[in-house]
């Protein structure tokens, strides 16, 4: 089985605003020639660059979505899109919350990584302090007690980026990445989406073998031919070798992000394989048992691409709202259509969330009768903020009894119908005008009433918190000296 060296697949990760997107943009613009860059018209989740290294041209594939949503999802399925990660850390901010999350992802994937200390051009940049910040999270870089490679860069100005690319190739050489030219091609779906004019397309990173035109590709239970097989520039190519991204167009249904591809020479073999997958027993999650007071909120999610859908699902999974169970009853790629409205009509509590998508005119007409709640977004954090507020608004409220004070009855002065004038001493808290009271006798509540007047030193007050006072209490039962008046309010939580 002939083995050849393959180019590395690299994921750029790190905290928001630390410069992941800026770095990716600079690398692409600096290393893809202008004519080629102009050809990138479609939404692809990966791109290739070529740089001179040790007297020959070498290629690197970059995952084009910073902190790619597929990357975290894939580690849970045991498949890895990337061979190497670059952890971007700001020289001004140091390690932040999402830096730690990115580190967990990298360590779980068990792949080598390089630290890129970015924004070194800023006045507040402090490289040594950043290294110390990393060391506190067991990331010991070269020259600072460890062996993790690092580069100081300015993604904005391009300072140090060439050195970072060389470090990536050095790490790739140490990893001895290779592929078989004769093995059946293997690959991982990192993005899938619906192209209105061409159908369902998926971006796939080939991990082994050579994917050739004329074969049949299965991803999960999705199927396509390699008739339309495009490189990252959108050019139709006869084959794609390991380490490179490819776009396949013409899937019969949306492939799941993170699914591995299986390649067949004959269509019949591909169809038989899909049937076997469908018939295999599926492990289902345990049924969620709801409390009697718990309320279900059904959600339908529509997005532009599969990676975004997974990212939104991941954010929603973090929600924990007392008394609510969030159930995703529908999720897919494309515009919000009639079928989504019909699905929502089964439960008036259903919320339809659209991300970078639209509402069909026919769906809009049907929804005038159904009245489903539909919200469209283009920024994920705005979607999650809106949903969080909406869920809090819908959360079941529980009315609880909250004791605000206690008073001991010292003397009973008069009684007119149900109103009784009493002398009392505040034992704790406050006794307020208008408060409800429980009348406690020998530790047992015997009646309930309302304080209609509060006096102290012959002055009418709204409330008293200490000493003796006069109270007028409206109560059907007769109150006696020694009784405890327990004032309370009903609080909705």
Tab-separated table of C-alpha atoms in Angstrom:
chain	number	residue	atom	x	y	z
A	1	UNK	CA	0.000	0.000	0.000
A	2	UNK	CA	1.778	3.135	-1.216
A	3	UNK	CA	1.992	5.959	1.356
A	4	UNK	CA	2.525	9.635	0.527
A	5	UNK	CA	2.926	12.688	2.754
A	6	UNK	CA	-0.258	14.741	2.979
A	7	UNK	CA	-0.841	18.366	3.833
A	8	UNK	CA	-2.058	19.216	7.357
A	9	UNK	CA	-5.594	20.329	8.197
A	10	UNK	CA	-5.506	23.194	10.693
A	11	UNK	CA	-8.214	24.630	12.977
A	12	UNK	CA	-7.822	28.150	14.385
A	13	UNK	CA	-9.320	28.356	17.890
A	14	UNK	CA	-9.503	30.746	20.823
A	15	UNK	CA	-11.533	33.369	22.666
A	16	UNK	CA	-13.872	35.763	20.869
A	17	UNK	CA	-12.172	39.032	19.790
A	18	UNK	CA	-8.670	37.571	20.141
A	19	UNK	CA	-8.191	37.724	16.367
A	20	UNK	CA	-9.121	34.315	14.914
A	21	UNK	CA	-11.034	35.777	11.954
A	22	UNK	CA	-8.397	38.442	11.313
A	23	UNK	CA	-5.667	35.778	11.226
A	24	UNK	CA	-7.623	33.551	8.828
A	25	UNK	CA	-8.365	36.513	6.552
A	26	UNK	CA	-4.721	37.618	6.496
A	27	UNK	CA	-3.462	34.101	5.703
A	28	UNK	CA	-5.987	33.677	2.880
A	29	UNK	CA	-5.396	37.110	1.303
A	30	UNK	CA	-1.601	36.811	1.540
A	31	UNK	CA	-1.229	33.253	0.270
A	32	UNK	CA	-4.002	32.730	-2.291
A	33	UNK	CA	-3.113	34.687	-5.450
A	34	UNK	CA	-5.480	37.507	-6.392
A	35	UNK	CA	-6.920	35.736	-9.444
A	36	UNK	CA	-7.666	32.618	-7.444
A	37	UNK	CA	-9.099	34.531	-4.485
A	38	UNK	CA	-11.516	36.240	-6.857
A	39	UNK	CA	-12.802	32.806	-7.824
A	40	UNK	CA	-13.952	31.957	-4.328
A	41	UNK	CA	-17.620	32.819	-4.718
A	42	UNK	CA	-19.305	30.047	-2.754
A	43	UNK	CA	-19.656	29.403	0.961
A	44	UNK	CA	-16.910	26.869	1.662
A	45	UNK	CA	-15.805	25.996	5.190
A	46	UNK	CA	-12.164	25.356	4.310
A	47	UNK	CA	-9.468	26.700	2.026
A	48	UNK	CA	-5.896	25.820	0.986
A	49	UNK	CA	-2.764	27.922	0.869
A	50	UNK	CA	0.652	27.219	-0.612
A	51	UNK	CA	3.927	28.601	0.777
A	52	UNK	CA	7.641	28.017	0.050
A	53	UNK	CA	9.213	25.876	2.785
A	54	UNK	CA	12.656	24.263	2.738
A	55	UNK	CA	13.123	24.872	-0.984
A	56	UNK	CA	9.753	23.525	-2.132
A	57	UNK	CA	6.113	24.586	-2.162
A	58	UNK	CA	4.028	23.149	0.667
A	59	UNK	CA	0.251	23.307	1.174
A	60	UNK	CA	-1.890	23.741	4.317
A	61	UNK	CA	-5.655	23.370	4.625
A	62	UNK	CA	-7.401	25.739	7.062
A	63	UNK	CA	-10.858	25.232	8.483
A	64	UNK	CA	-12.419	28.534	7.551
A	65	UNK	CA	-14.796	28.923	10.483
A	66	UNK	CA	-13.027	30.090	13.670
A	67	UNK	CA	-13.748	27.672	16.502
A	68	UNK	CA	-15.609	25.589	13.938
A	69	UNK	CA	-18.920	24.315	15.321
A	70	UNK	CA	-18.277	20.953	13.678
A	71	UNK	CA	-14.942	20.597	15.455
A	72	UNK	CA	-16.392	20.300	18.976
A	73	UNK	CA	-19.239	18.114	17.773
A	74	UNK	CA	-16.867	15.787	15.953
A	75	UNK	CA	-14.713	14.963	18.949
A	76	UNK	CA	-17.801	13.500	20.625
A	77	UNK	CA	-18.251	11.161	17.629
A	78	UNK	CA	-14.617	10.081	17.752
A	79	UNK	CA	-13.671	11.669	14.414
A	80	UNK	CA	-11.332	14.632	13.976
A	81	UNK	CA	-11.375	17.076	11.118
A	82	UNK	CA	-8.146	18.796	12.128
A	83	UNK	CA	-4.621	17.450	12.472
A	84	UNK	CA	-3.243	20.541	14.201
A	85	UNK	CA	-4.848	23.382	16.164
A	86	UNK	CA	-3.641	26.967	16.512
A	87	UNK	CA	-4.715	28.479	19.838
A	88	UNK	CA	-4.954	32.261	19.430
A	89	UNK	CA	-4.444	34.251	22.649
A	90	UNK	CA	-4.428	38.046	22.870
A	91	UNK	CA	-1.200	39.512	24.271
A	92	UNK	CA	-3.352	42.132	26.010
A	93	UNK	CA	-6.036	39.932	27.580
A	94	UNK	CA	-4.310	36.589	28.169
A	95	UNK	CA	-6.331	33.431	28.803
A	96	UNK	CA	-10.119	33.956	28.831
A	97	UNK	CA	-13.183	31.720	29.251
A	98	UNK	CA	-13.373	30.600	25.613
A	99	UNK	CA	-9.598	30.042	25.539
A	100	UNK	CA	-10.120	27.426	28.252
A	101	UNK	CA	-13.021	25.891	26.293
A	102	UNK	CA	-10.834	25.735	23.179
A	103	UNK	CA	-8.069	24.053	25.207
A	104	UNK	CA	-10.502	21.394	26.447
A	105	UNK	CA	-11.583	20.739	22.858
A	106	UNK	CA	-7.969	20.428	21.638
A	107	UNK	CA	-6.986	18.121	24.486
A	108	UNK	CA	-10.063	15.941	24.005
A	109	UNK	CA	-9.218	15.637	20.289
A	110	UNK	CA	-5.624	14.624	21.231
A	111	UNK	CA	-4.009	16.652	18.463
A	112	UNK	CA	-0.837	18.791	18.645
A	113	UNK	CA	-1.286	22.546	18.907
A	114	UNK	CA	0.624	25.787	18.537
A	115	UNK	CA	0.036	28.947	20.569
A	116	UNK	CA	-0.242	32.177	18.563
A	117	UNK	CA	0.171	35.174	20.881
A	118	UNK	CA	-1.663	37.834	18.880
A	119	UNK	CA	-2.041	41.624	18.982
A	120	UNK	CA	1.617	42.196	19.878
A	121	UNK	CA	1.365	45.604	18.159
A	122	UNK	CA	-0.988	46.978	20.841
A	123	UNK	CA	0.414	49.254	23.607
A	124	UNK	CA	-0.989	46.971	26.348
A	125	UNK	CA	0.599	43.834	24.846
A	126	UNK	CA	2.608	41.816	27.382
A	127	UNK	CA	3.975	38.560	25.966
A	128	UNK	CA	5.597	37.354	29.217
A	129	UNK	CA	2.383	37.953	31.181
A	130	UNK	CA	0.451	36.028	28.495
A	131	UNK	CA	2.853	33.082	28.811
A	132	UNK	CA	2.335	33.128	32.585
A	133	UNK	CA	-1.444	33.216	32.049
A	134	UNK	CA	-1.110	30.127	29.813
A	135	UNK	CA	1.140	28.368	32.331
A	136	UNK	CA	-1.577	28.762	34.973
A	137	UNK	CA	-3.713	26.499	32.747
A	138	UNK	CA	-0.920	23.954	32.216
A	139	UNK	CA	0.077	25.301	28.800
A	140	UNK	CA	3.867	25.538	29.030
A	141	UNK	CA	5.354	27.010	25.864
A	142	UNK	CA	8.915	26.591	24.610
A	143	UNK	CA	11.359	28.673	26.660
A	144	UNK	CA	8.873	28.902	29.515
A	145	UNK	CA	9.271	25.443	31.032
A	146	UNK	CA	7.539	23.453	28.289
A	147	UNK	CA	7.691	22.168	24.738
A	148	UNK	CA	4.548	23.676	23.138
A	149	UNK	CA	5.563	25.747	20.067
A	150	UNK	CA	4.489	29.380	19.998
A	151	UNK	CA	4.716	32.453	17.795
A	152	UNK	CA	4.241	36.132	18.527
A	153	UNK	CA	2.084	37.669	15.796
A	154	UNK	CA	0.001	40.638	14.737
A	155	UNK	CA	-2.803	39.242	12.571
A	156	UNK	CA	-3.790	42.808	11.700
A	157	UNK	CA	-0.351	43.796	10.345
A	158	UNK	CA	0.876	40.328	9.373
A	159	UNK	CA	3.864	40.411	11.732
A	160	UNK	CA	5.066	36.892	12.543
A	161	UNK	CA	2.414	35.140	10.403
A	162	UNK	CA	5.004	33.658	7.993
A	163	UNK	CA	6.866	32.210	10.992
A	164	UNK	CA	3.582	30.771	12.320
A	165	UNK	CA	2.945	29.012	8.978
A	166	UNK	CA	6.452	27.540	9.080
A	167	UNK	CA	5.808	26.304	12.629
A	168	UNK	CA	2.606	24.613	11.405
A	169	UNK	CA	4.599	22.750	8.730
A	170	UNK	CA	7.291	21.800	11.263
A	171	UNK	CA	4.639	20.327	13.595
A	172	UNK	CA	3.031	18.562	10.604
A	173	UNK	CA	6.392	16.997	9.682
A	174	UNK	CA	6.881	15.778	13.263
A	175	UNK	CA	3.382	14.240	13.117
A	176	UNK	CA	4.402	12.397	9.912
A	177	UNK	CA	0.994	12.860	8.274
A	178	UNK	CA	0.504	10.485	5.377
A	179	UNK	CA	-2.167	8.823	3.255
A	180	UNK	CA	-2.549	5.780	1.058
A	181	UNK	CA	-2.937	6.414	-2.643
A	182	UNK	CA	-4.726	3.077	-3.091
A	183	UNK	CA	-6.960	2.881	0.019
A	184	UNK	CA	-10.687	3.578	-0.161
A	185	UNK	CA	-11.161	7.325	0.464
A	186	UNK	CA	-12.141	8.455	3.975
A	187	UNK	CA	-13.404	11.901	4.876
A	188	UNK	CA	-15.430	13.993	7.328
A	189	UNK	CA	-18.335	16.318	6.561
A	190	UNK	CA	-17.533	19.712	8.077
A	191	UNK	CA	-20.405	21.680	6.547
A	192	UNK	CA	-23.594	21.057	4.590
A	193	UNK	CA	-26.113	23.479	3.201
A	194	UNK	CA	-28.822	23.920	0.596
A	195	UNK	CA	-27.902	25.879	-2.540
A	196	UNK	CA	-31.177	27.164	-4.065
A	197	UNK	CA	-30.087	26.620	-7.686
A	198	UNK	CA	-27.946	23.483	-7.330
A	199	UNK	CA	-29.340	21.481	-4.433
A	200	UNK	CA	-27.702	20.087	-1.298
A	201	UNK	CA	-23.927	20.537	-1.049
A	202	UNK	CA	-21.435	19.398	1.582
A	203	UNK	CA	-17.864	20.429	2.333
A	204	UNK	CA	-15.734	17.396	3.159
A	205	UNK	CA	-12.156	17.088	4.377
A	206	UNK	CA	-10.542	14.017	2.778
A	207	UNK	CA	-8.442	12.231	5.437
A	208	UNK	CA	-7.161	9.240	3.479
A	209	UNK	CA	-7.078	7.958	-0.078
A	210	UNK	CA	-7.971	9.781	-3.289
A	211	UNK	CA	-11.602	10.692	-4.040
A	212	UNK	CA	-12.202	10.295	-7.780
A	213	UNK	CA	-14.954	11.266	-10.182
A	214	UNK	CA	-17.346	8.443	-11.082
A	215	UNK	CA	-17.671	7.021	-7.569
A	216	UNK	CA	-20.605	7.082	-5.114
A	217	UNK	CA	-20.408	8.743	-1.686
A	218	UNK	CA	-22.498	7.954	1.395
A	219	UNK	CA	-22.490	10.185	4.509
A	220	UNK	CA	-24.699	8.641	7.195
A	221	UNK	CA	-27.816	7.894	5.156
A	222	UNK	CA	-27.209	10.696	2.624
A	223	UNK	CA	-26.057	9.805	-0.894
A	224	UNK	CA	-24.486	11.531	-3.872
A	225	UNK	CA	-22.284	10.888	-6.887
A	226	UNK	CA	-18.980	12.660	-7.504
A	227	UNK	CA	-20.240	14.160	-10.764
A	228	UNK	CA	-19.955	17.690	-9.341
A	229	UNK	CA	-16.733	17.647	-7.316
A	230	UNK	CA	-15.197	21.056	-6.677
A	231	UNK	CA	-12.040	22.276	-4.966
A	232	UNK	CA	-11.977	25.274	-2.606
A	233	UNK	CA	-11.846	27.658	-5.583
A	234	UNK	CA	-15.093	26.258	-6.981
A	235	UNK	CA	-13.305	24.513	-9.869
A	236	UNK	CA	-14.652	21.133	-11.007
A	237	UNK	CA	-11.803	18.625	-10.551
A	238	UNK	CA	-11.356	14.928	-11.481
A	239	UNK	CA	-9.934	13.959	-8.074
A	240	UNK	CA	-9.165	15.236	-4.580
A	241	UNK	CA	-6.288	13.882	-2.488
A	242	UNK	CA	-6.142	13.470	1.313
A	243	UNK	CA	-5.656	16.627	3.358
A	244	UNK	CA	-7.710	18.710	0.945
A	245	UNK	CA	-11.267	20.087	1.157
A	246	UNK	CA	-13.847	19.185	-1.474
A	247	UNK	CA	-17.395	20.325	-2.155
A	248	UNK	CA	-19.779	17.628	-3.363
A	249	UNK	CA	-23.076	18.783	-4.843
A	250	UNK	CA	-26.189	16.679	-5.327
A	251	UNK	CA	-26.843	14.870	-2.025
A	252	UNK	CA	-30.362	13.432	-1.759
A	253	UNK	CA	-30.667	14.841	1.768
A	254	UNK	CA	-28.612	16.969	4.121
A	255	UNK	CA	-25.586	15.043	5.481
A	256	UNK	CA	-25.023	15.424	9.199
A	257	UNK	CA	-22.003	17.541	10.146
A	258	UNK	CA	-19.309	15.282	11.591
A	259	UNK	CA	-20.418	12.171	9.692
A	260	UNK	CA	-17.742	10.121	7.957
A	261	UNK	CA	-18.042	9.354	4.258
A	262	UNK	CA	-17.925	5.872	2.758
A	263	UNK	CA	-17.070	5.579	-0.957
A	264	UNK	CA	-18.293	2.889	-3.354
A	265	UNK	CA	-17.470	2.044	-6.956
A	266	UNK	CA	-21.017	0.842	-7.682
A	267	UNK	CA	-24.296	2.613	-6.972
A	268	UNK	CA	-25.981	-0.641	-5.900
A	269	UNK	CA	-23.348	-1.215	-3.188
A	270	UNK	CA	-23.923	2.324	-1.859
A	271	UNK	CA	-27.697	1.785	-1.748
A	272	UNK	CA	-27.289	-1.569	0.066
A	273	UNK	CA	-24.990	0.091	2.627
A	274	UNK	CA	-27.583	2.823	3.331
A	275	UNK	CA	-30.259	0.161	3.878
A	276	UNK	CA	-27.997	-1.604	6.391
A	277	UNK	CA	-27.415	1.674	8.241
A	278	UNK	CA	-31.171	2.360	8.365
A	279	UNK	CA	-31.921	-1.150	9.706
A	280	UNK	CA	-29.219	-1.013	12.408
A	281	UNK	CA	-30.636	-0.637	15.935
A	282	UNK	CA	-30.513	2.968	17.102
A	283	UNK	CA	-29.709	3.785	20.698
A	284	UNK	CA	-32.209	6.349	21.909
A	285	UNK	CA	-31.818	8.656	24.843
A	286	UNK	CA	-33.876	7.989	27.924
A	287	UNK	CA	-37.281	9.578	27.923
A	288	UNK	CA	-37.262	12.839	29.855
A	289	UNK	CA	-39.619	12.615	32.805
A	290	UNK	CA	-41.361	15.899	33.439
A	291	UNK	CA	-42.565	17.135	36.806
A	292	UNK	CA	-46.298	17.820	36.979
A	293	UNK	CA	-45.580	21.568	37.142
A	294	UNK	CA	-43.077	21.479	34.250
A	295	UNK	CA	-44.051	23.015	30.956
A	296	UNK	CA	-42.800	21.955	27.491
A	297	UNK	CA	-41.700	24.629	24.997
A	298	UNK	CA	-41.390	23.114	21.475
A	299	UNK	CA	-38.775	24.691	19.173
A	300	UNK	CA	-38.321	24.535	15.402
A	301	UNK	CA	-34.914	25.721	14.159
A	302	UNK	CA	-34.165	26.679	10.545
A	303	UNK	CA	-30.691	27.850	9.502
A	304	UNK	CA	-28.616	28.553	6.404
A	305	UNK	CA	-25.984	25.848	6.968
A	306	UNK	CA	-25.576	22.686	9.047
A	307	UNK	CA	-22.668	24.016	11.145
A	308	UNK	CA	-24.772	26.950	12.345
A	309	UNK	CA	-27.603	24.592	13.238
A	310	UNK	CA	-25.285	22.525	15.418
A	311	UNK	CA	-23.864	25.664	17.074
A	312	UNK	CA	-27.369	26.937	17.931
A	313	UNK	CA	-28.388	23.532	19.297
A	314	UNK	CA	-25.280	23.562	21.481
A	315	UNK	CA	-26.145	27.016	22.864
A	316	UNK	CA	-29.763	26.020	23.559
A	317	UNK	CA	-28.552	22.874	25.369
A	318	UNK	CA	-26.894	25.178	27.930
A	319	UNK	CA	-30.246	26.695	28.925
A	320	UNK	CA	-31.703	25.648	32.268
A	321	UNK	CA	-34.979	27.344	33.098
A	322	UNK	CA	-36.827	26.109	36.219
A	323	UNK	CA	-40.220	24.673	35.311
A	324	UNK	CA	-39.482	24.496	31.552
A	325	UNK	CA	-38.400	21.673	29.267
A	326	UNK	CA	-37.122	22.809	25.853
A	327	UNK	CA	-37.920	20.264	23.155
A	328	UNK	CA	-36.560	20.671	19.609
A	329	UNK	CA	-39.327	19.155	17.460
A	330	UNK	CA	-37.919	20.198	14.090
A	331	UNK	CA	-34.563	21.342	12.683
A	332	UNK	CA	-33.360	21.704	9.115
A	333	UNK	CA	-31.609	23.875	6.569
A	334	UNK	CA	-33.453	26.328	4.326
A	335	UNK	CA	-36.254	28.853	4.557
A	336	UNK	CA	-39.217	28.556	6.942
A	337	UNK	CA	-41.941	26.858	4.908
A	338	UNK	CA	-45.517	25.584	5.110
A	339	UNK	CA	-44.480	22.286	6.709
A	340	UNK	CA	-42.823	24.170	9.589
A	341	UNK	CA	-45.977	26.196	10.223
A	342	UNK	CA	-48.113	23.033	10.127
A	343	UNK	CA	-45.772	21.345	12.615
A	344	UNK	CA	-45.985	24.398	14.892
A	345	UNK	CA	-49.801	24.422	14.703
A	346	UNK	CA	-49.957	21.246	16.836
A	347	UNK	CA	-48.913	23.238	19.927
A	348	UNK	CA	-49.552	26.956	20.408
A	349	UNK	CA	-46.425	27.174	22.617
A	350	UNK	CA	-44.134	26.385	19.646
A	351	UNK	CA	-41.429	28.916	18.751
A	352	UNK	CA	-39.848	28.958	15.272
A	353	UNK	CA	-36.297	30.340	15.155
A	354	UNK	CA	-34.727	31.268	11.829
A	355	UNK	CA	-31.027	32.069	11.433
A	356	UNK	CA	-29.748	33.670	8.218
A	357	UNK	CA	-32.868	32.440	6.474
A	358	UNK	CA	-36.264	33.767	5.375
A	359	UNK	CA	-39.979	33.095	5.794
A	360	UNK	CA	-41.681	31.830	2.608
A	361	UNK	CA	-44.659	33.882	1.404
A	362	UNK	CA	-46.899	30.802	1.482
A	363	UNK	CA	-45.799	30.085	5.056
A	364	UNK	CA	-46.492	33.709	5.973
A	365	UNK	CA	-50.051	33.394	4.642
A	366	UNK	CA	-50.726	30.162	6.553
A	367	UNK	CA	-49.277	31.618	9.734
A	368	UNK	CA	-51.851	34.425	9.708
A	369	UNK	CA	-54.336	31.723	10.763
A	370	UNK	CA	-51.986	29.582	12.900
A	371	UNK	CA	-50.306	32.482	14.740
A	372	UNK	CA	-47.035	30.671	15.508
A	373	UNK	CA	-44.286	32.772	17.088
A	374	UNK	CA	-41.530	33.277	14.475
A	375	UNK	CA	-38.273	35.172	15.008
A	376	UNK	CA	-35.466	35.675	12.474
A	377	UNK	CA	-31.844	36.412	13.454
A	378	UNK	CA	-28.425	36.927	11.879
A	379	UNK	CA	-26.333	37.010	15.079
A	380	UNK	CA	-26.265	33.937	17.344
A	381	UNK	CA	-25.912	35.791	20.656
A	382	UNK	CA	-28.981	37.918	19.798
A	383	UNK	CA	-30.930	34.712	19.131
A	384	UNK	CA	-29.899	33.222	22.491
A	385	UNK	CA	-30.576	36.496	24.361
A	386	UNK	CA	-34.072	36.750	22.847
A	387	UNK	CA	-34.862	33.094	23.549
A	388	UNK	CA	-33.604	33.359	27.131
A	389	UNK	CA	-35.892	36.349	27.766
A	390	UNK	CA	-38.830	34.594	26.075
A	391	UNK	CA	-38.367	31.435	28.154
A	392	UNK	CA	-38.164	33.464	31.359
A	393	UNK	CA	-41.404	35.157	30.344
A	394	UNK	CA	-43.061	31.766	29.773
A	395	UNK	CA	-41.674	30.115	32.898
A	396	UNK	CA	-44.419	28.760	35.192
A	397	UNK	CA	-44.787	30.986	38.222
A	398	UNK	CA	-45.156	29.476	41.695
A	399	UNK	CA	-46.808	31.500	44.454
A	400	UNK	CA	-45.046	31.042	47.784
A	401	UNK	CA	-45.839	32.288	51.285
A	402	UNK	CA	-43.116	34.529	52.696
A	403	UNK	CA	-43.222	35.479	56.422
A	404	UNK	CA	-42.265	39.126	56.947
A	405	UNK	CA	-42.746	39.438	60.698
A	406	UNK	CA	-44.230	38.140	63.969
A	407	UNK	CA	-45.993	39.885	66.861
A	408	UNK	CA	-47.258	38.523	70.177
A	409	UNK	CA	-50.741	39.620	71.280
A	410	UNK	CA	-50.560	41.199	74.758
A	411	UNK	CA	-54.122	42.481	75.198
A	412	UNK	CA	-57.486	42.601	73.431
A	413	UNK	CA	-59.226	45.989	73.728
A	414	UNK	CA	-62.384	45.807	71.658
A	415	UNK	CA	-64.191	43.939	68.903
A	416	UNK	CA	-66.671	45.286	66.349
A	417	UNK	CA	-68.042	42.570	64.088
A	418	UNK	CA	-64.880	41.015	62.621
A	419	UNK	CA	-62.517	43.912	63.452
A	420	UNK	CA	-60.510	43.516	66.665
A	421	UNK	CA	-58.286	46.128	68.349
A	422	UNK	CA	-55.216	44.548	69.961
A	423	UNK	CA	-52.075	45.484	71.853
A	424	UNK	CA	-49.027	43.548	70.609
A	425	UNK	CA	-45.232	43.364	70.818
A	426	UNK	CA	-43.041	42.884	67.728
A	427	UNK	CA	-41.072	39.649	68.064
A	428	UNK	CA	-39.261	39.720	64.703
A	429	UNK	CA	-39.374	41.356	61.254
A	430	UNK	CA	-42.069	43.923	60.488
A	431	UNK	CA	-45.827	44.114	60.871
A	432	UNK	CA	-47.272	46.182	58.022
A	433	UNK	CA	-50.618	47.758	57.190
A	434	UNK	CA	-52.488	45.569	54.698
A	435	UNK	CA	-50.451	42.422	55.425
A	436	UNK	CA	-52.128	39.051	55.750
A	437	UNK	CA	-51.621	37.316	59.127
A	438	UNK	CA	-51.929	33.812	60.424
A	439	UNK	CA	-53.155	33.574	63.985
A	440	UNK	CA	-50.978	30.981	65.779
A	441	UNK	CA	-52.159	29.490	69.098
A	442	UNK	CA	-49.993	26.918	70.902
A	443	UNK	CA	-47.929	26.444	67.687
A	444	UNK	CA	-50.990	25.732	65.528
A	445	UNK	CA	-52.586	28.158	63.026
A	446	UNK	CA	-56.243	28.646	63.968
A	447	UNK	CA	-57.300	31.493	61.671
A	448	UNK	CA	-56.240	33.991	59.035
A	449	UNK	CA	-56.861	37.734	58.932
A	450	UNK	CA	-55.714	41.096	57.576
A	451	UNK	CA	-54.074	44.022	59.401
A	452	UNK	CA	-56.221	47.063	58.617
A	453	UNK	CA	-54.502	49.583	60.909
A	454	UNK	CA	-51.143	49.966	62.672
A	455	UNK	CA	-50.452	52.478	65.495
A	456	UNK	CA	-47.469	53.258	67.679
A	457	UNK	CA	-47.349	56.134	70.207
A	458	UNK	CA	-50.893	57.043	69.028
A	459	UNK	CA	-49.684	57.606	65.467
A	460	UNK	CA	-50.937	55.676	62.455
A	461	UNK	CA	-48.028	54.048	60.636
A	462	UNK	CA	-47.512	51.938	57.518
A	463	UNK	CA	-45.423	49.442	59.458
A	464	UNK	CA	-43.618	48.837	62.759
A	465	UNK	CA	-40.465	46.823	63.323
A	466	UNK	CA	-39.835	46.989	67.076
A	467	UNK	CA	-41.457	47.626	70.467
A	468	UNK	CA	-45.140	47.568	71.336
A	469	UNK	CA	-47.910	48.735	69.035
A	470	UNK	CA	-51.659	48.837	68.522
A	471	UNK	CA	-53.202	46.783	65.723
A	472	UNK	CA	-56.643	46.512	64.187
A	473	UNK	CA	-57.048	43.063	62.675
A	474	UNK	CA	-59.933	41.875	60.540
A	475	UNK	CA	-60.507	38.219	61.436
A	476	UNK	CA	-63.541	35.935	61.722
A	477	UNK	CA	-62.129	34.110	64.763
A	478	UNK	CA	-61.629	35.743	68.149
A	479	UNK	CA	-57.970	36.546	68.879
A	480	UNK	CA	-56.726	36.035	72.475
A	481	UNK	CA	-53.742	37.292	74.513
A	482	UNK	CA	-50.714	35.014	73.935
A	483	UNK	CA	-51.584	34.369	70.293
A	484	UNK	CA	-48.854	34.981	67.701
A	485	UNK	CA	-49.697	37.021	64.631
A	486	UNK	CA	-47.515	35.843	61.763
A	487	UNK	CA	-47.550	38.448	58.989
A	488	UNK	CA	-46.890	37.144	55.466
A	489	UNK	CA	-47.019	38.102	51.800
A	490	UNK	CA	-47.602	35.864	48.772
A	491	UNK	CA	-44.625	36.083	46.429
A	492	UNK	CA	-44.665	34.850	42.839
A	493	UNK	CA	-41.375	33.231	41.828
